[in-house]
Amino acid sequence: MLDKTKRGWWKDAVFYQIYPKSFQDSDGDGLGDIPGIVRRLDYLEKLGIDGIWLSPVYASPQADNGYDISDYRAVWPPFGTMADMETLIAEAKKRGISIIMDLVLNHTSDEHFWFREALKGRDNPCHDYYIWRDGAPDTPPNDLRATFGGPAWEYVPELGQWYFHQFAVKQPDLNWENPAVRRELYDMIRFWVDKGVEGFRLDVIDNIGKEPDRKITARGPRLHEYVRELSREAFREPGLVTVGEAWSADVEEARQYSDPGGSELSMVFQFEHTFTDCVPGGEKWDLAPLDLPRLKRCVERWQRGLHGRGWNSLFWDNHDLPRVVSRWGDEGVYRVRSAKMLAAALHGLQGTPYIYQGEELGMTNIRLPIEGYEDIETRNFYGERLARGYAEADVMASVYARSRDNARTPMQWSRAENAGFTDGTPWFAVNPNYTEINAEAALADPDSVFYFYQRLIALRKRCPVFRDGDFTLLDPEHERVFAYVRRTADEQLLVVCNFSGEAVDWAPPAEFGRAELLLSNCGAPGHGLRPYEAYMLYRGAVG
Ligand code: TEU
């Protein structure tokens, strides 16, 4: 078992993200909950993961599924109680699984006590916890837009002031320039550390240093000063793992965030690779076929850029992204094989892998009529694009491919009604393919995607090259094959993945002629590569 008191233990770890609303319901209200997670810990232990990144479970009006927090020190009642949370932390720990909480420090809900106080008047001590500008009701301070659509400013007639919000109107931004705000947040973090939480995922951490008057949202001038202070004041134990969500980070900046000296964070989530199938310069909704050479160059830049100088996180999926098997694999005949191929491509890299719930089953995207979507971003996008004159069919094509709700359909546990997720009415549509794609079926099939992930997790623990090896990309311009070599002084690992549904003529480098086959998704490698074939070859010290 990993020694989680030591800095760096996460370099050997694999994490699993749970989106609690959609994981497991235990009381029939149609919403996943904390006792439901406890019930599934044995399943996660079997998979072999070392920690759970738990998306927000705090008290919240749920305007953004919990990323709008009204009380950081309370659990949203439909998810359970504080006692349930304590049980989860303890039961997980017994199984060697750490709980990593999601921290939303950039904004609160407008129903948070601080904001309700702030609305009482300019003299209220909480007023300066948020970002206000004087002005007339019809002219916002400037033209900054919110991520979820509309202006980033909202007018409050009673105060004659506008408040700043980078996300929904119901998510007012906290004023990090106010030391009292920072102090409150550090105290709150310590509350959770004292409860036994072993790490944190920091929501949009790159946005905390905003300076809206200068139209600066991400990467503000004081950002790293704040992150260092946060780390010093709140993350005192060297064993606490911290991962910052940083859409704006480039390699250079990620080095700073994940500096091995530990002055900031353990690692960041960066998203550059998730734009390699978007129209260059466009938004995530502007679809283009995957440009594999572009994806490979991107991965190469990050692998080489952080080797020895920082630490990567590795992921294809999360609660904001579509399902990777639908995106870059095949939902049809090659679903299982392509899901394994994508897993191999990612887990062979240097960094800490994150598995998003259901990814280990090869769960897929969903298609619903627009009324079926719950996500605020999806709904606003649909309205805005139609208003701008886009054709409905094109807008829906983007929704099918990129809506965050693709990831938020209930976890598919079994063939039972509602996929075994709930005895009640699920809060969100269950993907009808649950009769075929579900955990029960996967556990009964030794060739399932689940066991492939289980083996990948075990391999990372067996061969140091996964953690330590450098990175050499083979055939950078090849449009179908993603192959790379990882090397340490006495080990070599070759990862070969066919990203296409067609057979490809490709042979491994001669030095791997007698290498050990660590794993593969269609038996022993033959001549060339079969559709979506993937394998790993190994030469080295570890038997
Ligand atoms: O996401 C950050 C963020 O910028 C997203 O809105 C992202 O741009 C979008 O999902 C891409 O489609 C984080 C959380 O992960 C997300 O779930 C929250 O909605 C958001 O912050 C606000 O807290």
Coordinates of C-alpha atoms and ligand atoms in Angstrom, one line a residue:
M1 CA 0.0 0.0 0.0
L2 CA 1.2 3.5 -0.7
D3 CA 2.5 5.6 2.1
K4 CA 0.2 8.6 1.9
T5 CA 2.0 10.7 4.4
K6 CA 4.9 11.2 2.0
R7 CA 4.9 13.9 -0.7
G8 CA 4.7 12.4 -4.1
W9 CA 2.8 9.2 -3.3
W10 CA 0.3 10.3 -6.0
K11 CA 2.9 9.6 -8.6
D12 CA 2.2 5.9 -8.1
A13 CA -1.6 6.4 -7.8
V14 CA -4.6 6.1 -10.0
F15 CA -7.7 8.2 -9.1
Y16 CA -11.3 7.7 -9.9
Q17 CA -13.8 10.5 -10.3
I18 CA -17.3 10.2 -8.9
Y19 CA -20.1 12.5 -9.9
P20 CA -22.3 11.8 -6.9
K21 CA -25.6 12.7 -8.4
S22 CA -25.2 10.0 -11.0
F23 CA -23.3 7.3 -9.2
Q24 CA -25.5 5.3 -7.0
D25 CA -28.8 6.1 -5.3
S26 CA -29.5 4.3 -2.0
D27 CA -32.8 5.7 -0.9
G28 CA -35.0 5.8 -4.0
D29 CA -35.2 9.5 -4.6
G30 CA -33.6 9.2 -8.0
L31 CA -30.4 11.0 -7.0
G32 CA -27.1 9.4 -6.3
D33 CA -25.9 9.8 -2.7
I34 CA -23.0 9.2 -0.3
P35 CA -24.4 5.9 1.2
G36 CA -24.7 4.7 -2.4
I37 CA -20.9 5.4 -2.9
V38 CA -20.1 3.5 0.3
R39 CA -22.0 0.5 -1.1
R40 CA -19.8 0.6 -4.2
L41 CA -16.4 0.8 -2.5
D42 CA -15.8 -2.9 -2.9
Y43 CA -16.2 -2.5 -6.6
L44 CA -13.7 0.4 -6.6
E45 CA -11.3 -1.6 -4.5
K46 CA -11.5 -4.4 -7.0
L47 CA -10.6 -2.0 -9.8
G48 CA -7.5 -1.1 -7.8
I49 CA -7.8 2.7 -7.5
D50 CA -6.0 4.6 -4.8
G51 CA -8.3 7.6 -4.4
I52 CA -11.7 9.1 -5.3
W53 CA -12.0 12.6 -6.6
L54 CA -15.5 13.4 -5.3
S55 CA -17.3 16.1 -7.2
P56 CA -19.1 18.6 -4.9
V57 CA -21.4 17.2 -2.2
Y58 CA -21.8 20.5 -0.3
A59 CA -25.0 22.3 0.4
S60 CA -26.1 23.9 -2.8
P61 CA -29.1 25.0 -4.7
Q62 CA -27.8 22.9 -7.6
A63 CA -27.8 25.6 -10.3
D64 CA -24.6 24.0 -11.6
N65 CA -24.9 20.6 -9.9
G66 CA -23.1 21.5 -6.8
Y67 CA -20.4 23.8 -8.2
D68 CA -22.6 26.5 -6.7
I69 CA -22.0 26.1 -3.0
S70 CA -24.2 27.6 -0.3
D71 CA -22.4 26.1 2.7
Y72 CA -18.9 24.6 2.4
R73 CA -19.3 22.9 5.8
A74 CA -22.5 21.1 5.2
V75 CA -23.6 18.2 3.0
W76 CA -26.5 18.7 0.5
P77 CA -29.3 16.7 2.3
P78 CA -30.3 14.6 -0.7
F79 CA -26.6 13.4 -0.8
G80 CA -26.7 12.4 2.9
T81 CA -25.4 13.8 6.2
M82 CA -22.1 14.7 7.6
A83 CA -22.1 11.4 9.4
D84 CA -22.5 9.7 6.0
M85 CA -19.5 11.6 4.8
E86 CA -17.4 10.5 7.8
T87 CA -18.4 6.9 7.1
L88 CA -17.4 7.3 3.5
I89 CA -14.0 8.7 4.5
A90 CA -13.4 5.9 7.0
E91 CA -14.7 3.0 4.9
A92 CA -12.7 4.2 1.9
K93 CA -9.5 4.5 4.0
K94 CA -10.0 0.9 5.2
R95 CA -9.7 -0.1 1.5
G96 CA -6.6 2.0 0.8
I97 CA -8.8 4.6 -0.9
S98 CA -8.3 8.4 -0.2
I99 CA -11.1 10.9 -0.5
I100 CA -10.2 13.9 -2.6
M101 CA -12.8 16.7 -2.2
D102 CA -13.7 19.2 -4.8
L103 CA -13.0 22.8 -3.7
V104 CA -14.8 25.6 -5.5
L105 CA -12.8 28.6 -4.3
N106 CA -13.5 31.0 -7.2
H107 CA -17.2 31.6 -6.5
T108 CA -20.0 30.6 -4.2
S109 CA -23.7 30.3 -4.7
D110 CA -25.7 33.5 -4.5
E111 CA -27.5 31.6 -1.7
H112 CA -24.4 31.4 0.4
F113 CA -24.6 33.3 3.7
W114 CA -21.8 35.6 2.7
F115 CA -23.6 36.7 -0.4
R116 CA -27.0 37.1 1.3
E117 CA -25.2 39.3 3.8
A118 CA -23.4 41.2 1.1
L119 CA -26.8 42.1 -0.5
K120 CA -27.8 43.9 2.8
G121 CA -25.7 46.9 2.0
R122 CA -22.3 48.3 1.1
D123 CA -21.3 48.5 4.7
N124 CA -21.9 44.9 5.5
P125 CA -18.6 43.1 6.4
C126 CA -19.4 40.5 3.7
H127 CA -20.0 43.0 1.0
D128 CA -16.4 43.1 0.1
Y129 CA -16.3 39.3 -0.2
Y130 CA -17.5 39.7 -3.7
I131 CA -16.7 41.9 -6.6
W132 CA -18.9 45.0 -7.0
R133 CA -18.9 47.9 -9.4
D134 CA -21.1 51.0 -9.3
G135 CA -23.1 51.8 -12.3
A136 CA -26.4 52.5 -14.1
P137 CA -28.8 49.6 -14.5
D138 CA -28.4 49.5 -18.3
T139 CA -24.6 49.7 -18.6
P140 CA -22.6 46.9 -17.2
P141 CA -19.0 47.9 -16.2
N142 CA -17.6 46.3 -19.4
D143 CA -18.4 43.7 -22.0
L144 CA -16.9 40.6 -20.3
R145 CA -19.0 37.5 -21.0
A146 CA -19.7 34.6 -18.6
T147 CA -18.6 31.1 -19.5
F148 CA -22.2 29.9 -19.4
G149 CA -23.4 32.7 -21.7
G150 CA -24.6 36.2 -21.2
P151 CA -22.7 39.1 -19.5
A152 CA -20.4 38.5 -16.6
W153 CA -22.1 41.2 -14.6
E154 CA -25.4 41.2 -12.8
Y155 CA -27.2 44.3 -11.6
V156 CA -28.6 44.6 -8.1
P157 CA -31.0 47.5 -8.0
E158 CA -31.1 47.7 -4.2
L159 CA -27.4 48.5 -4.1
G160 CA -27.1 50.3 -7.4
Q161 CA -24.2 48.0 -8.1
W162 CA -23.1 45.2 -10.5
Y163 CA -21.5 42.0 -9.2
F164 CA -19.1 39.9 -11.2
H165 CA -19.7 36.3 -12.1
Q166 CA -17.5 34.2 -14.5
F167 CA -20.0 31.4 -14.6
A168 CA -23.8 31.4 -13.9
V169 CA -25.6 34.4 -12.5
K170 CA -26.1 32.3 -9.4
Q171 CA -22.3 31.9 -9.0
P172 CA -20.9 35.3 -7.8
D173 CA -17.1 35.4 -7.9
L174 CA -15.3 35.7 -4.6
N175 CA -13.0 38.6 -4.1
W176 CA -9.6 37.1 -3.6
E177 CA -8.0 40.5 -3.0
N178 CA -9.8 40.5 0.3
P179 CA -7.6 38.7 2.9
A180 CA -10.7 37.9 5.0
V181 CA -12.1 35.8 2.1
R182 CA -8.8 33.9 1.8
R183 CA -8.7 33.3 5.6
E184 CA -12.3 32.0 5.6
L185 CA -11.5 29.6 2.8
Y186 CA -8.3 28.3 4.4
D187 CA -10.2 27.6 7.7
M188 CA -12.9 25.8 5.7
I189 CA -10.2 23.6 4.0
R190 CA -8.7 22.7 7.4
F191 CA -12.2 21.7 8.5
W192 CA -12.1 19.0 5.8
V193 CA -8.5 18.0 6.4
D194 CA -9.5 17.4 10.1
K195 CA -12.2 15.1 8.9
G196 CA -9.7 12.9 7.2
V197 CA -9.8 14.1 3.6
E198 CA -6.5 13.4 1.9
G199 CA -6.5 15.8 -1.0
F200 CA -8.4 18.4 -3.0
R201 CA -9.3 19.1 -6.6
L202 CA -9.4 22.9 -7.1
D203 CA -12.1 24.0 -9.4
V204 CA -11.0 26.7 -11.9
I205 CA -8.0 27.6 -9.8
D206 CA -6.6 29.7 -12.6
N207 CA -9.5 32.1 -12.3
I208 CA -9.0 33.2 -8.7
G209 CA -6.6 36.0 -9.6
K210 CA -9.1 37.8 -11.9
E211 CA -9.0 41.5 -12.5
P212 CA -12.3 42.2 -14.2
D213 CA -11.6 45.9 -14.8
R214 CA -8.7 44.9 -16.9
K215 CA -10.7 42.1 -18.5
I216 CA -8.4 39.6 -17.0
T217 CA -10.2 36.4 -16.0
A218 CA -7.7 33.5 -16.0
R219 CA -4.0 33.9 -15.2
G220 CA -4.3 37.2 -13.3
P221 CA -1.1 38.9 -12.1
R222 CA -1.5 37.7 -8.5
L223 CA -2.6 34.1 -9.3
H224 CA 0.5 32.3 -8.2
E225 CA 1.0 34.5 -5.2
Y226 CA -2.5 33.3 -4.1
V227 CA -1.8 29.7 -4.9
R228 CA 1.4 29.7 -2.9
E229 CA -0.3 31.3 0.1
L230 CA -3.2 28.8 -0.2
S231 CA -0.7 25.9 -0.3
R232 CA 1.3 27.3 2.7
E233 CA -1.8 28.0 4.8
A234 CA -4.2 25.2 4.0
F235 CA -2.2 22.3 2.6
R236 CA 0.3 21.9 5.3
E237 CA 0.7 18.2 5.3
P238 CA 3.2 17.0 2.6
G239 CA 1.0 14.0 1.9
L240 CA -2.1 16.1 0.8
V241 CA -2.6 15.7 -2.9
T242 CA -3.8 18.7 -4.8
V243 CA -4.8 19.1 -8.4
G244 CA -5.8 22.4 -9.8
E245 CA -8.1 22.7 -12.7
A246 CA -6.4 25.1 -15.1
W247 CA -7.9 25.5 -18.6
S248 CA -5.5 28.3 -19.3
A249 CA -2.2 26.5 -18.3
D250 CA 0.5 25.9 -20.8
V251 CA 3.5 23.7 -20.2
E252 CA 5.6 26.5 -18.8
E253 CA 2.9 27.5 -16.3
A254 CA 2.1 23.9 -15.4
R255 CA 5.7 23.6 -14.2
Q256 CA 5.2 26.5 -11.9
Y257 CA 1.9 25.0 -10.5
S258 CA 3.4 21.5 -10.0
D259 CA 6.9 22.6 -9.0
P260 CA 8.5 19.5 -7.4
G261 CA 9.5 21.6 -4.4
G262 CA 5.9 21.6 -3.4
S263 CA 5.3 25.4 -3.2
E264 CA 2.1 25.2 -5.1
L265 CA 0.1 22.1 -6.1
S266 CA 0.8 18.4 -6.8
M267 CA -0.4 18.7 -10.4
V268 CA -2.9 20.5 -12.7
F269 CA -5.6 19.4 -15.1
Q270 CA -4.9 21.1 -18.4
F271 CA -7.1 20.7 -21.4
E272 CA -5.1 21.4 -24.5
H273 CA -5.6 17.8 -25.8
T274 CA -9.4 18.2 -25.6
F275 CA -9.3 20.7 -28.4
T276 CA -7.6 18.5 -31.0
D277 CA -10.9 17.7 -32.5
C278 CA -12.2 21.3 -32.6
V279 CA -12.0 23.9 -35.4
P280 CA -8.7 25.7 -34.6
G281 CA -9.4 28.8 -32.7
G282 CA -13.1 27.8 -32.2
E283 CA -15.0 26.8 -29.2
K284 CA -15.4 23.2 -27.9
W285 CA -18.7 23.1 -29.8
D286 CA -17.1 23.7 -33.2
L287 CA -16.6 20.1 -34.3
A288 CA -13.7 18.9 -36.4
P289 CA -12.4 15.3 -37.0
L290 CA -9.7 14.3 -34.5
D291 CA -6.3 15.4 -35.9
L292 CA -4.2 12.6 -34.5
P293 CA -0.8 14.1 -35.4
R294 CA -2.0 17.3 -33.5
L295 CA -3.1 15.2 -30.5
K296 CA 0.3 13.4 -30.5
R297 CA 2.3 16.5 -30.7
C298 CA 0.3 18.0 -27.9
V299 CA 0.9 14.9 -25.7
E300 CA 4.6 14.9 -26.6
R301 CA 5.0 18.6 -25.6
W302 CA 3.4 18.0 -22.2
Q303 CA 5.2 14.7 -21.5
R304 CA 8.6 16.1 -22.4
G305 CA 7.9 19.5 -20.8
L306 CA 7.0 18.2 -17.4
H307 CA 9.4 15.3 -17.2
G308 CA 11.5 15.8 -14.1
R309 CA 10.3 19.4 -13.8
G310 CA 6.6 19.0 -12.8
W311 CA 3.9 16.4 -12.8
N312 CA 1.2 15.6 -15.3
S313 CA -2.4 14.5 -14.7
L314 CA -3.8 12.1 -17.3
F315 CA -7.4 12.0 -18.4
W316 CA -9.7 11.7 -21.4
D317 CA -13.0 12.0 -19.5
N318 CA -14.5 14.0 -16.7
H319 CA -17.9 15.4 -15.8
D320 CA -17.5 18.2 -18.2
L321 CA -16.3 16.2 -21.2
P322 CA -18.0 13.8 -23.6
R323 CA -17.3 10.0 -23.3
V324 CA -14.0 9.2 -25.0
V325 CA -15.2 6.0 -26.6
S326 CA -17.9 7.9 -28.4
R327 CA -15.4 10.7 -29.2
W328 CA -12.3 9.0 -30.4
G329 CA -13.2 5.3 -30.4
D330 CA -16.1 3.4 -31.8
E331 CA -19.5 3.0 -30.2
G332 CA -20.4 0.1 -32.5
V333 CA -18.7 -3.2 -33.1
Y334 CA -15.3 -2.1 -31.8
R335 CA -16.6 -0.4 -28.6
V336 CA -14.9 -2.7 -26.2
R337 CA -11.7 -2.9 -28.2
S338 CA -11.5 0.9 -28.8
A339 CA -12.2 1.7 -25.1
K340 CA -9.3 -0.5 -24.2
M341 CA -7.1 1.1 -26.8
L342 CA -7.8 4.6 -25.5
A343 CA -7.1 3.4 -22.0
A344 CA -3.7 2.0 -23.0
A345 CA -2.8 5.2 -24.9
L346 CA -3.4 7.2 -21.8
H347 CA -2.2 4.9 -19.0
G348 CA 1.1 4.4 -20.6
L349 CA 2.0 8.0 -20.2
Q350 CA 3.9 9.8 -17.3
G351 CA 1.5 11.3 -14.8
T352 CA -1.4 10.4 -12.5
P353 CA -4.3 8.9 -14.4
Y354 CA -7.9 9.8 -13.6
I355 CA -10.7 7.4 -14.5
Y356 CA -14.2 9.0 -14.8
Q357 CA -17.0 6.8 -13.5
G358 CA -18.2 4.5 -16.2
E359 CA -15.1 4.9 -18.4
E360 CA -14.0 1.6 -17.0
L361 CA -17.1 0.1 -18.6
G362 CA -16.8 1.9 -21.9
M363 CA -19.9 3.9 -21.3
T364 CA -21.0 6.1 -24.2
N365 CA -22.6 9.4 -25.0
I366 CA -26.3 9.9 -25.1
R367 CA -28.7 11.7 -27.5
L368 CA -31.8 13.4 -26.2
P369 CA -34.3 15.9 -27.4
I370 CA -33.1 19.3 -26.2
E371 CA -35.7 19.4 -23.4
G372 CA -33.9 16.3 -21.9
Y373 CA -30.7 18.2 -21.1
E374 CA -30.2 19.5 -17.6
D375 CA -26.8 21.2 -18.0
I376 CA -26.9 25.0 -17.7
E377 CA -24.1 25.3 -20.2
T378 CA -25.8 23.1 -22.8
R379 CA -29.1 24.9 -22.5
N380 CA -27.6 28.4 -22.7
F381 CA -25.5 27.3 -25.7
Y382 CA -28.5 26.0 -27.5
G383 CA -30.5 29.2 -27.0
E384 CA -27.6 31.5 -27.9
R385 CA -26.6 29.7 -31.1
L386 CA -30.2 29.6 -32.3
A387 CA -30.6 33.3 -31.6
R388 CA -27.5 33.9 -33.7
G389 CA -29.1 32.1 -36.6
Y390 CA -27.3 28.7 -36.5
A391 CA -29.3 25.8 -38.0
E392 CA -30.9 23.6 -35.3
A393 CA -29.5 20.4 -36.7
D394 CA -26.0 21.8 -36.5
V395 CA -26.6 23.0 -32.9
M396 CA -27.9 19.6 -31.9
A397 CA -24.9 17.9 -33.6
S398 CA -22.7 19.9 -31.3
V399 CA -24.8 19.1 -28.3
Y400 CA -24.7 15.3 -29.0
A401 CA -21.0 15.4 -29.4
R402 CA -20.0 17.8 -26.6
S403 CA -22.7 18.4 -24.0
R404 CA -21.5 17.9 -20.5
D405 CA -24.6 15.8 -19.9
N406 CA -23.0 13.0 -21.9
A407 CA -20.9 12.3 -18.9
R408 CA -23.7 12.7 -16.4
T409 CA -26.1 9.9 -17.3
P410 CA -26.5 7.5 -14.4
M411 CA -23.8 4.9 -13.8
Q412 CA -24.8 1.6 -15.4
W413 CA -24.5 -1.1 -12.7
S414 CA -26.7 -3.9 -14.0
R415 CA -29.5 -5.0 -16.4
A416 CA -32.0 -4.2 -13.7
E417 CA -34.5 -1.4 -14.2
N418 CA -32.8 2.0 -14.4
A419 CA -29.4 0.2 -14.7
G420 CA -29.5 -0.6 -11.0
F421 CA -28.8 3.1 -10.3
T422 CA -32.1 3.8 -8.5
D423 CA -35.3 2.2 -7.4
G424 CA -37.1 5.5 -8.0
T425 CA -37.2 7.8 -11.0
P426 CA -33.7 8.8 -12.1
W427 CA -33.0 12.5 -12.1
F428 CA -31.5 12.2 -15.5
A429 CA -32.0 9.8 -18.5
V430 CA -30.3 6.4 -18.2
N431 CA -28.6 5.5 -21.4
P432 CA -30.8 2.8 -23.0
N433 CA -27.6 0.7 -23.8
Y434 CA -27.4 -0.2 -20.1
T435 CA -28.8 -3.7 -20.8
E436 CA -25.5 -4.4 -22.6
I437 CA -23.1 -2.0 -21.0
N438 CA -23.1 -2.4 -17.2
A439 CA -20.8 -3.3 -14.3
E440 CA -22.4 -6.7 -13.6
A441 CA -21.8 -7.8 -17.2
A442 CA -18.2 -6.4 -17.1
L443 CA -17.4 -8.2 -13.9
A444 CA -18.6 -11.5 -15.3
D445 CA -16.4 -11.2 -18.5
P446 CA -12.7 -11.6 -18.1
D447 CA -12.2 -9.8 -21.4
S448 CA -14.1 -6.7 -20.3
V449 CA -13.0 -3.1 -20.4
F450 CA -13.1 -3.3 -16.5
Y451 CA -10.4 -5.9 -16.2
F452 CA -8.3 -4.1 -18.8
Y453 CA -8.3 -1.1 -16.6
Q454 CA -7.6 -3.3 -13.6
R455 CA -4.5 -4.6 -15.3
L456 CA -3.3 -1.2 -16.4
I457 CA -3.6 0.0 -12.8
A458 CA -1.6 -3.0 -11.5
L459 CA 1.1 -2.6 -14.2
R460 CA 1.7 1.0 -13.1
K461 CA 2.4 -0.4 -9.7
R462 CA 4.7 -3.2 -11.0
C463 CA 7.0 -1.4 -13.4
P464 CA 8.7 1.8 -12.4
V465 CA 9.0 2.9 -16.0
F466 CA 5.3 4.0 -16.0
R467 CA 6.2 6.5 -13.3
D468 CA 9.8 7.4 -14.2
G469 CA 10.3 6.8 -17.9
D470 CA 11.0 9.6 -20.4
F471 CA 9.0 9.9 -23.6
T472 CA 9.8 9.4 -27.3
L473 CA 7.1 9.7 -29.9
L474 CA 7.3 7.4 -32.9
D475 CA 6.0 8.3 -36.3
P476 CA 4.7 11.7 -35.3
E477 CA 2.9 12.3 -38.6
H478 CA 1.2 9.0 -38.8
E479 CA -2.5 9.7 -39.1
R480 CA -3.8 6.4 -37.5
V481 CA -1.1 5.1 -35.2
F482 CA -0.2 6.6 -31.8
A483 CA 3.0 4.8 -30.6
Y484 CA 5.6 5.9 -28.1
V485 CA 8.5 4.5 -26.1
R486 CA 9.1 5.2 -22.4
R487 CA 12.6 4.6 -21.1
T488 CA 14.4 4.5 -17.8
A489 CA 18.1 3.4 -17.3
D490 CA 17.1 -0.3 -17.3
E491 CA 13.6 -0.5 -18.7
Q492 CA 11.8 0.1 -22.0
L493 CA 8.1 0.3 -22.6
L494 CA 6.5 0.4 -26.0
V495 CA 2.9 1.5 -26.3
V496 CA 1.2 1.0 -29.7
C497 CA -2.3 2.1 -30.5
N498 CA -4.3 2.1 -33.7
F499 CA -6.7 5.0 -33.4
S500 CA -8.6 3.9 -36.5
G501 CA -11.3 1.3 -37.5
E502 CA -9.0 0.0 -40.2
A503 CA -6.1 -2.4 -40.3
V504 CA -2.8 -0.6 -40.6
D505 CA 0.6 -1.7 -41.8
W506 CA 2.9 -0.9 -38.9
A507 CA 5.8 -2.8 -37.2
P508 CA 7.4 -2.1 -33.8
P509 CA 11.1 -1.1 -33.7
A510 CA 13.5 -4.0 -33.8
E511 CA 14.7 -3.5 -30.2
F512 CA 11.3 -4.8 -29.1
G513 CA 11.7 -8.1 -31.0
R514 CA 11.9 -10.2 -27.9
A515 CA 10.1 -8.0 -25.5
E516 CA 7.5 -9.2 -23.1
L517 CA 3.9 -8.6 -24.0
L518 CA 2.5 -6.7 -21.0
L519 CA -1.0 -6.5 -22.3
S520 CA -3.0 -6.2 -25.5
N521 CA -6.6 -5.8 -26.6
C522 CA -6.7 -8.4 -29.3
G523 CA -4.3 -11.2 -28.4
A524 CA -0.7 -11.5 -29.5
P525 CA 0.5 -8.8 -31.9
G526 CA 0.7 -10.0 -35.5
H527 CA 1.8 -8.4 -38.7
G528 CA 0.5 -4.9 -38.9
L529 CA -2.3 -3.6 -36.6
R530 CA -5.9 -4.7 -36.5
P531 CA -8.7 -2.0 -36.1
Y532 CA -8.2 -0.2 -32.8
E533 CA -5.6 -2.7 -31.7
A534 CA -3.4 -1.7 -28.8
Y535 CA -0.5 -3.4 -27.0
M536 CA 2.3 -2.7 -24.6
L537 CA 5.8 -4.4 -24.9
Y538 CA 8.3 -4.3 -22.1
R539 CA 11.9 -5.0 -21.6
G540 CA 13.4 -4.5 -18.3
A541 CA 14.6 -5.3 -14.9
V542 CA 11.3 -6.2 -13.3
G543 CA 10.1 -9.8 -13.8
Ligands
TEU1 O1 -15.3 23.9 -14.9 C1 -14.6 25.0 -15.4 C2 -15.0 25.5 -16.7 O2 -14.5 26.5 -17.1 C3 -16.1 24.8 -17.4 O3 -17.2 25.6 -17.3 C4 -15.7 24.5 -18.7 O4 -15.4 25.6 -19.4 C5 -16.8 23.8 -19.4 O5 -17.3 22.8 -18.6 C6 -16.4 23.2 -20.7 O6 -17.4 22.7 -21.3 C7 -15.5 23.8 -13.6 C8 -16.3 22.5 -13.3 O7 -15.6 21.4 -13.7 C9 -17.6 22.7 -13.9 O8 -18.4 21.5 -13.8 C10 -18.3 23.9 -13.3 O9 -19.5 24.1 -14.0 C11 -17.4 25.1 -13.4 O10 -16.1 24.9 -13.0 C12 -18.0 26.2 -12.5 O11 -17.7 25.9 -11.2

